[in-house]
CSV table of C-alpha atoms in Angstrom, one decimal:
chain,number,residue,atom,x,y,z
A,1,UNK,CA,7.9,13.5,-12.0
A,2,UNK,CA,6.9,14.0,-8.4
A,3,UNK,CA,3.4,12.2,-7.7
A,4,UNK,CA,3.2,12.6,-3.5
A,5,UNK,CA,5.1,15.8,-2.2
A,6,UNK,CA,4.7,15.9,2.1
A,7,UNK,CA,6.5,19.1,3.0
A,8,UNK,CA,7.6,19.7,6.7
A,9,UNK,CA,4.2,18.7,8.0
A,10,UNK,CA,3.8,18.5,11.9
A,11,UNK,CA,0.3,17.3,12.8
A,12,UNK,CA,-1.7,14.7,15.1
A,13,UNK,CA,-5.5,14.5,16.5
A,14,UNK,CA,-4.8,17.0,19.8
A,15,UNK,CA,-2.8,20.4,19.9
A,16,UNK,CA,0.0,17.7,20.8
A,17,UNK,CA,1.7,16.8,17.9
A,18,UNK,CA,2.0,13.1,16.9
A,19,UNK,CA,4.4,14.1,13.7
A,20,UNK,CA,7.0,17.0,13.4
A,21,UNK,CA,8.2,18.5,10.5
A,22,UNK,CA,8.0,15.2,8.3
A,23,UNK,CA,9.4,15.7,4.4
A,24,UNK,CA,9.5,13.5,1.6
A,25,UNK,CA,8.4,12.9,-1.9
A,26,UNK,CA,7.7,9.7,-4.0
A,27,UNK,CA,7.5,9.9,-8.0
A,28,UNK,CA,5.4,8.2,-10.6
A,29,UNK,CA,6.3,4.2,-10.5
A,30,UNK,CA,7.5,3.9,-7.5
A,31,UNK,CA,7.3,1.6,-4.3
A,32,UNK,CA,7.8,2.9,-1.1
A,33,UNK,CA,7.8,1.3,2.4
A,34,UNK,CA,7.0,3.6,5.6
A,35,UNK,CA,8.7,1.7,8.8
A,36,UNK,CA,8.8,2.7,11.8
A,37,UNK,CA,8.1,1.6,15.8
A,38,UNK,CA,4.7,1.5,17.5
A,39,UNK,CA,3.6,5.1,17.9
A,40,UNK,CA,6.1,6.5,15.5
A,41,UNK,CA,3.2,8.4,13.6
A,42,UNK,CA,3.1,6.1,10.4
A,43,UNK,CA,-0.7,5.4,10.5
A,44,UNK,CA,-1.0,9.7,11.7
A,45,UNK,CA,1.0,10.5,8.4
A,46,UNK,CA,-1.5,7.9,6.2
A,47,UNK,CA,-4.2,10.0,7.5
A,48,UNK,CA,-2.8,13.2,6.6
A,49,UNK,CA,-2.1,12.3,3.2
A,50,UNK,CA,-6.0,10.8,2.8
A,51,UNK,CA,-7.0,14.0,4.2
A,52,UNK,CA,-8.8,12.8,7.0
A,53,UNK,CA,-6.4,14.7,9.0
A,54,UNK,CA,-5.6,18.4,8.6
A,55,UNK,CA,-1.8,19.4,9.4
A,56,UNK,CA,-1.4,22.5,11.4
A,57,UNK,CA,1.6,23.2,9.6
A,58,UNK,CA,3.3,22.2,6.1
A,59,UNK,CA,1.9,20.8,2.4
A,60,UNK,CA,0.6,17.7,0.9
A,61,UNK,CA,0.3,17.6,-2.3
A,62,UNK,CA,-0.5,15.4,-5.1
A,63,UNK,CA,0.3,15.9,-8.2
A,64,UNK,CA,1.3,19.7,-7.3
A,65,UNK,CA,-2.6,20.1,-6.0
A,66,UNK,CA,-3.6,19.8,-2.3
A,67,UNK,CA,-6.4,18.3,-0.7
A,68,UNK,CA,-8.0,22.0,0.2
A,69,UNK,CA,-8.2,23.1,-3.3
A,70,UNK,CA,-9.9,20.3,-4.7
A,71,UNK,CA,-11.2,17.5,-2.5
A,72,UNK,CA,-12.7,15.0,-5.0
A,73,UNK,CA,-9.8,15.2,-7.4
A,74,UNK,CA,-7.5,14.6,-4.8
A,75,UNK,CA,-9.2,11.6,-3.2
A,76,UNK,CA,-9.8,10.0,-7.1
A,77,UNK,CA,-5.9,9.9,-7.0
A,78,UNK,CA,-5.8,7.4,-4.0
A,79,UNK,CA,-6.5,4.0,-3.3
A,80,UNK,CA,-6.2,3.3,0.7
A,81,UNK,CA,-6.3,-0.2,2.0
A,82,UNK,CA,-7.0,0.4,5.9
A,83,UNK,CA,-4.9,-1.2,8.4
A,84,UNK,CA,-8.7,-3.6,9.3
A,85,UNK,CA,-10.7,-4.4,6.0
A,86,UNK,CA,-13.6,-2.6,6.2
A,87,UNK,CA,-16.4,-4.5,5.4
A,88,UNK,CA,-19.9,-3.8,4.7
A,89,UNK,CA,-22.2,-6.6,6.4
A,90,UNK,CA,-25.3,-6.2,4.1
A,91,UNK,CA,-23.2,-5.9,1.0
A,92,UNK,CA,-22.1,-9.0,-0.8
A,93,UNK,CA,-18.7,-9.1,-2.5
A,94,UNK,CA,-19.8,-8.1,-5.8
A,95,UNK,CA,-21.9,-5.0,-4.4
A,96,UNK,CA,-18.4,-3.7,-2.7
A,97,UNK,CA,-16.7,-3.6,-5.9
A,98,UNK,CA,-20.2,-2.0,-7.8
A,99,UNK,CA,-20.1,0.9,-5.0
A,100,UNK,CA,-16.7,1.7,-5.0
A,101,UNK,CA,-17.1,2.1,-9.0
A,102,UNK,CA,-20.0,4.2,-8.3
A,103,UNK,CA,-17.6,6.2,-5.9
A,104,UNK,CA,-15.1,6.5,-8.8
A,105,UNK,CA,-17.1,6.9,-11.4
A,106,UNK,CA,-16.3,4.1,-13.3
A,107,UNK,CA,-17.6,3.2,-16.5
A,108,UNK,CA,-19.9,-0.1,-16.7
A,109,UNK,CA,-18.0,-1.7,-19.5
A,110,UNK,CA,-14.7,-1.0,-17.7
A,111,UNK,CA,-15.8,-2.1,-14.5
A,112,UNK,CA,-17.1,-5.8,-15.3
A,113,UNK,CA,-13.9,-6.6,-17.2
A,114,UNK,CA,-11.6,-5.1,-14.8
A,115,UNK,CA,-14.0,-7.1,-12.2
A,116,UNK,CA,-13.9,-10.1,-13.3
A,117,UNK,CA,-10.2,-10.2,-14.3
A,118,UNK,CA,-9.1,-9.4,-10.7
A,119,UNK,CA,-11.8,-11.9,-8.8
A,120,UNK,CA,-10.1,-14.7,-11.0
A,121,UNK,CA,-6.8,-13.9,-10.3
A,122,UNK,CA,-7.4,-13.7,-6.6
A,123,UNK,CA,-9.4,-16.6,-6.6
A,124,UNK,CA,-13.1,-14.7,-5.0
A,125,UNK,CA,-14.4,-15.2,-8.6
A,126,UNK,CA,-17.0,-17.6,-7.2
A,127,UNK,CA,-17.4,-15.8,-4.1
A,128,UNK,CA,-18.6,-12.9,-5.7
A,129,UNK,CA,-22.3,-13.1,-4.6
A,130,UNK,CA,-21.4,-14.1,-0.9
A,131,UNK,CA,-21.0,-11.5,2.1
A,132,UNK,CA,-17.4,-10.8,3.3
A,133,UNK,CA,-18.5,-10.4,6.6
A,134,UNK,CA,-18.0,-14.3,6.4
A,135,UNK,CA,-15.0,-14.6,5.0
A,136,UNK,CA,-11.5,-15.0,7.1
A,137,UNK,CA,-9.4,-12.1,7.5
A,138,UNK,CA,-6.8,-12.7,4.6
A,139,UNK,CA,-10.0,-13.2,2.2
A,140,UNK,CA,-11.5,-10.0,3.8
A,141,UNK,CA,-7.9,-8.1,2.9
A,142,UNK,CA,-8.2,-9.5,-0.6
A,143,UNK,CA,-11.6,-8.0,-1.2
A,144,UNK,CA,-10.1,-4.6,0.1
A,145,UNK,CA,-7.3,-4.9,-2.2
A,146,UNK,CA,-9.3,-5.9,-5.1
A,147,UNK,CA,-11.5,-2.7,-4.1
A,148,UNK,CA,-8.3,-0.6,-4.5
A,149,UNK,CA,-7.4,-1.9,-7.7
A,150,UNK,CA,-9.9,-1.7,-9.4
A,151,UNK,CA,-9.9,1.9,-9.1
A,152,UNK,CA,-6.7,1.8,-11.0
A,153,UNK,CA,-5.4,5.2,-9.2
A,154,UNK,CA,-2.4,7.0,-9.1
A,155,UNK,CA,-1.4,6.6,-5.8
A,156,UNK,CA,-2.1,3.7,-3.7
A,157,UNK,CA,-1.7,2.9,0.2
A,158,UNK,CA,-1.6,-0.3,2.2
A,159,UNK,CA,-1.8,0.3,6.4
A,160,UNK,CA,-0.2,-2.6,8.1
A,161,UNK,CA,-0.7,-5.2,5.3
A,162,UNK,CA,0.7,-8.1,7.3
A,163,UNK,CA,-1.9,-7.0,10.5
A,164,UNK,CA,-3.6,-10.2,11.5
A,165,UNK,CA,-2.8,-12.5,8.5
A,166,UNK,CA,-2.1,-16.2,8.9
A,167,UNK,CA,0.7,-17.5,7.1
A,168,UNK,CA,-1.3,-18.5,4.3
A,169,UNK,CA,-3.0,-15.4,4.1
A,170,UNK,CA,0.3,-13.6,4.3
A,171,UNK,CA,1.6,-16.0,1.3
A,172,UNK,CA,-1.6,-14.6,-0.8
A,173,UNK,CA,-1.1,-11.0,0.1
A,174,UNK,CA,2.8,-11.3,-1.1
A,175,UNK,CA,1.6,-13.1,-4.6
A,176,UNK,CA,-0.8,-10.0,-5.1
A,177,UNK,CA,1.8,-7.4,-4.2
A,178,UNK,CA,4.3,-9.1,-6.0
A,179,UNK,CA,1.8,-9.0,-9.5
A,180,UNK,CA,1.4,-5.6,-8.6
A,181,UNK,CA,5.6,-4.7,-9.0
A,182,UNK,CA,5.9,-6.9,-12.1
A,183,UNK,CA,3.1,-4.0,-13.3
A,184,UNK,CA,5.6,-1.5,-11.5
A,185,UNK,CA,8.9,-3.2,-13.4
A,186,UNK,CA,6.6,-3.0,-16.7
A,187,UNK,CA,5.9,0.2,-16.3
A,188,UNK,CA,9.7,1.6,-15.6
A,189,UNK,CA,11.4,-0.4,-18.5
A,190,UNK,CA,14.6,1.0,-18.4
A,191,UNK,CA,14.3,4.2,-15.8
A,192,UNK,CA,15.5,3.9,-12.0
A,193,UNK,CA,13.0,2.1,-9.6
A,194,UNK,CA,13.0,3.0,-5.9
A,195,UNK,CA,13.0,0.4,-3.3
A,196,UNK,CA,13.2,-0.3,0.6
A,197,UNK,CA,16.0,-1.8,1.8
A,198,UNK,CA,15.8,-3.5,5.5
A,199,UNK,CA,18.9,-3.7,7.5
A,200,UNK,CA,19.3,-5.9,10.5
A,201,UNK,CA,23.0,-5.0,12.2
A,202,UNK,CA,21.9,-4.3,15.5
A,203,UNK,CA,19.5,-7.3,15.9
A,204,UNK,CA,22.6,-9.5,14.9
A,205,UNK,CA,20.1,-11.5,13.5
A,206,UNK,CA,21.0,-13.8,10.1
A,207,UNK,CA,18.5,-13.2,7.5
A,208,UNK,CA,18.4,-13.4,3.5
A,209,UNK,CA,19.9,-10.5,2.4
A,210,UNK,CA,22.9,-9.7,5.1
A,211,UNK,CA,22.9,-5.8,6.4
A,212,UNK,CA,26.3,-6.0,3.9
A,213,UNK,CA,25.0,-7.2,1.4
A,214,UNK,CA,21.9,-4.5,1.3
A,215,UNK,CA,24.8,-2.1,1.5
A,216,UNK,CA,26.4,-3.3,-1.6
A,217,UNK,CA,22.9,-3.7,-3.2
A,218,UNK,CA,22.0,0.0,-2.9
A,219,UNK,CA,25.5,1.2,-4.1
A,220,UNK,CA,25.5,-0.6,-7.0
A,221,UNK,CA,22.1,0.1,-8.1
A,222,UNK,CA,21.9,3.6,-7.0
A,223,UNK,CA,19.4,3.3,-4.6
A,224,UNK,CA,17.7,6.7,-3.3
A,225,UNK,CA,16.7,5.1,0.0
A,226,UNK,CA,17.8,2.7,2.7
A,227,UNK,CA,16.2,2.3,5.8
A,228,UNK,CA,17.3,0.4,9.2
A,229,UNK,CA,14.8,-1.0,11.4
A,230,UNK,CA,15.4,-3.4,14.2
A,231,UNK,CA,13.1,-6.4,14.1
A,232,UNK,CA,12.5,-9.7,15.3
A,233,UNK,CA,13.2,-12.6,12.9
A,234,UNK,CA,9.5,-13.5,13.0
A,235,UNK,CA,8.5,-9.8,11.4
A,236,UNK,CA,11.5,-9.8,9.2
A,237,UNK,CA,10.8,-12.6,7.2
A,238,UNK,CA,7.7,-11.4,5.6
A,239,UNK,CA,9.0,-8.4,4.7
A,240,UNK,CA,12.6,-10.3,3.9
A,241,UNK,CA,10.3,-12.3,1.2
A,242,UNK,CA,9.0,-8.6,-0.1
A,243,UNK,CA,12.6,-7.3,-0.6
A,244,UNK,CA,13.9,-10.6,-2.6
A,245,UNK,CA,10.5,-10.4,-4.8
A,246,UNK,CA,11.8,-6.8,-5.5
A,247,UNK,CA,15.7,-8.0,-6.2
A,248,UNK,CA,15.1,-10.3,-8.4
C-alpha cells in the first residue's frame, strides 16, 4: 500500500524552480535513500513533503491525503530529523522528549515507557536531565532521533544523517539505524523489502559490494530500485556499511 505518493512536483523558494517534475512513491515498510549532488534539490524535495514548502505544480500525498486538506493529520504522519539537530538551549533532554509528546499527543503512560526504553538503548538514559546544548554533535543527533522515534509515525525522514558526525558518532548513528531495519525486516516477514543500491563504476573505486555484484544483487532479489552515484571512497564507506547492514 502506497504510504508517500510525490506526483510530478516542480517547486523551489523563488519563481525559479529548484525541482521539476519530480515522481515517486514509497509503500508501508519501506527504506528509501534520496542521493543526489550538491544542489540537486534533495533537501527542496524534504521540504515539500514536510510542507514547509508549497509546490507550484503537482501532489504530495500521504496516505492518499495532502497537506492542504488536513495539516495536523498530515504532519502526525512524519517524523523529520533536520539536516543540524535542533536544539532547544533552555530545555533539558528530558523536556525535548515531554514537548514533542505534547506536540503529538502522546499519552503519559506510553510516553515514559517508550522514553525510557529508547534513552537506554542510546545510552542518554543518564543524561536525561542535562541540556543538549552541551552535548557533542553525534549526542545532539541522537536526542533528534530519539525525538522522532518516539513519535512512532508513519513516515520518517533523516536530512544528511552523516552531516558533521565523527567517526564514532557515525558508528552510533549506523547501530540506531540498523535497530531501526531489524524493526523494518520484522515487520515485512515474508513480503518484498525495498532497498538502495550504490554503484561505483565510474569512480573505478574498489569497495564492498562491487558495481557487479549490486547488479546481481538486485536481479536476484527483485529489487524495484538501483541508484548510481559517483562518490569518493571517504563518503562511500558509510553508506557501504548501510547497504551490507541491509544485505545481510
Amino acid at each position: 500500500m502506497t504510504l508517500l505518493h510525490v506526483k510530478d512536483v516542480t517547486g523551489g523558494y523563488t519563481r525559479q524552480p529548484v525541482i521539476k517534475d519530480v515522481s515517486f512513491t514509497i509503500n508501508r515498510n519501506e527504506l528509501v535513500g534520496l542521493i543526489g549532488l550538491n544542489g540537486a534539490g534533495k533537501s527542496t524535495t524534504i521540504k515539500h513533503i514536510l510542507g514547509l514548502l508549497k509546490p507550484s505544480k503537482g501532489d504530495i500525498l500521504i496516505n492518499g491525503e495532502s497537506f492542504d486538506k488536513d495539516p495536523t493529520a498530515y504532519r502526525a504522519s512524519i517524523s523529520y530529523v533536520p539536516e543540524t539537530p535542533m536544539i532547544y538551549d533552555e530545555l533539558t533532554l528530558q523536556e525535548h522528549l515531554e514537548i514533542t509528546a505534547l506536540a503529538y499527543n502522546i499519552p503519559d503512560k506510553d510516553f515514559k515507557k517508550l522514553s525510557e526504553e529508547l534513552l537506554k538503548t542510546y545510552r542518554l538514559y543518564d543524561k536525561r536531565k542535562y541540556f543538549p546544548s552541551t552535548f557533542s554533535k553525534g549526542m545532539k543527533q541522537k536526542v533528534m532521533i530519539i525525538c522522532a522515534l518516539i513519535v512512532q509515525p508513519q513516515l520518517y525522514i533523516i536530512d544528511e544523517p552523516f552531516l558533521g558526525l565523527d567517526p564514532i558518532a557515525i558508528n552510533d548513528l549506523l547501530e540506531i539505524l540498523n535497530n531501526e531495519i531489524q524493526l523494518i525486516r520484522e515487520a515485512n516477514a515474508g513480503k518484498e523489502l525495498l532497498f538502495v543500491l550504490i554503484g561505483n563504476k565510474r569512480a573505478g573505486r574498489k569497495s564492498k559490494i562491487s558495481y557487479n555484484e549490486a547488479l546481481e544483487f538486485k536481479k536476484s532479489n527483485n529489487i524495484k530500485l538501483f541508484l548510481e552515484v559517483d562518490l569518493s571512497q571517504e563518503k562511500l564507506n558509510p553508506i557501504m556499511d548501510i547497504i551490507h547492514l541491509l544485505a545481510k
